[in-house]
């Protein structure tokens, strides 16, 4: 039986040649390809600065630090995301809280955000940073979020790990029109890959400078940023406490080569999504709703079971699909229900929309090389499973 995963990378011979060329070159890291990859993504996103790092998790961490997040501060995000969107706050010693999702987009709900902010203002615990996540690649309501950010004075980091290649109101995701920093992930299941890798985009020279320092030990070689004239040509200064979060040349070469196919990848994902929409229309499930203002990166295709119309449980449907070789997945287990967060006092029922989403959601296979035959098999198996 053929196994169909929920997501997988597409590696061409051009990708392989690009990586091999780096292996045969002078630089495996800190060479010319990382800046080239950064310029390419920045150009694509129409943003001033792009900083390549070794993961989106690292990008979120240095983004929070650059925005000054620290002990005593709050970071807010959505419960329906990968744990990294919240953990970045904890790395900085800040506290983390969540805003429930919208029942239609499954993204952080702007109305829920507005009322939580009102209450937080009264209690004197407004967030310093908000991390909206473009779940499945569908952009959040960034306009509403920006209005609230200006009213309450918090910073915004878009976690666009699912959303490279997408658009919000005709602007590319990553242009930071509505945020301080936007982060991409290049993990193999995401839209384009560098194996491990991430990127932080910003239009602010100051934030870009801070993040560049933080990704490489807090070290500068630029005399303009030193406390005194260089001692000599060997000289560098550590002016902040940073990390080694650098991306290698091998990864950047792969990413640069993948960038040439980004638009065709996202277009292919849209074709597959439209086929799923048509083929699944009569089943007892809720199909993904797409906001007309935006073009999704379509990292994921999530359906929600109408459990009152199905004899099986959510778990039974999931297991039956996996037994038939359909590599379904669940994005995500609400972060506030993870033991590490439970110990901070969160209860599963704190975010009821997220809880109900978790009880019904299933991610169907969605990736650029998924064939129509494979997709037909996913649909056929799902029909049998739901009707039996
Ligand atoms: C994948 C993912 C991350 C983490 O990405 P890495 O590159 O693996 O660190 C963060 N947030 C979201 C929403 C993700 O999907």
XYZ file of N, CA and C and ligand atoms in Angstrom, residues 55-57 60 81-82 84-85 133 159 161-162 185-187 190 196-197 332, ligand 1:
72
model
N 16.529 28.465 11.755
C 15.153 27.961 11.887
C 14.210 29.129 12.116
N 12.936 28.887 11.912
C 11.939 29.916 12.252
C 11.900 30.132 13.756
N 12.187 29.075 14.506
C 12.218 29.187 15.971
C 13.278 30.210 16.388
N 12.076 33.697 15.485
C 11.108 34.217 16.464
C 11.833 34.689 17.725
N -1.325 26.766 17.094
C -0.060 26.981 16.391
C 0.942 25.971 16.894
N 2.105 25.953 16.228
C 3.193 25.128 16.730
C 3.751 25.811 17.977
N 6.493 26.694 18.977
C 7.549 27.703 18.821
C 7.012 29.132 18.851
N 5.758 29.344 18.392
C 5.187 30.701 18.373
C 5.038 31.275 19.781
N -0.456 34.171 13.853
C 0.052 33.074 13.014
C -0.890 32.901 11.830
N 3.972 35.337 12.494
C 4.542 34.015 12.266
C 3.944 33.513 10.952
N 5.203 31.178 9.039
C 5.854 29.895 8.724
C 5.094 29.111 7.660
N 3.768 29.338 7.566
C 2.936 28.610 6.599
C 2.654 29.423 5.341
N 9.424 29.920 7.876
C 10.124 28.659 8.157
C 10.392 27.934 6.844
N 11.555 27.301 6.778
C 11.911 26.504 5.599
C 12.129 25.040 5.960
N 11.404 24.573 6.986
C 11.398 23.156 7.330
C 10.834 22.372 6.129
N 7.225 22.635 4.960
C 6.695 23.963 4.620
C 6.761 24.174 3.101
N 16.619 22.631 7.434
C 16.244 23.479 8.562
C 16.527 24.902 8.111
N 15.730 25.841 8.542
C 16.023 27.225 8.181
C 14.838 28.127 8.407
N -3.313 22.174 15.215
C -2.311 21.718 16.157
C -2.982 21.315 17.455
C 7.130 25.148 11.523
C 6.653 26.242 12.379
C 7.489 26.933 13.258
C 8.895 26.520 13.523
O 9.652 26.439 12.384
P 11.137 25.849 12.440
O 11.755 26.377 11.184
O 10.973 24.352 12.417
O 11.788 26.313 13.670
C 6.976 28.009 13.945
N 5.695 28.377 13.806
C 4.857 27.712 12.994
C 3.446 28.190 12.869
C 5.297 26.618 12.270
O 4.448 25.955 11.487
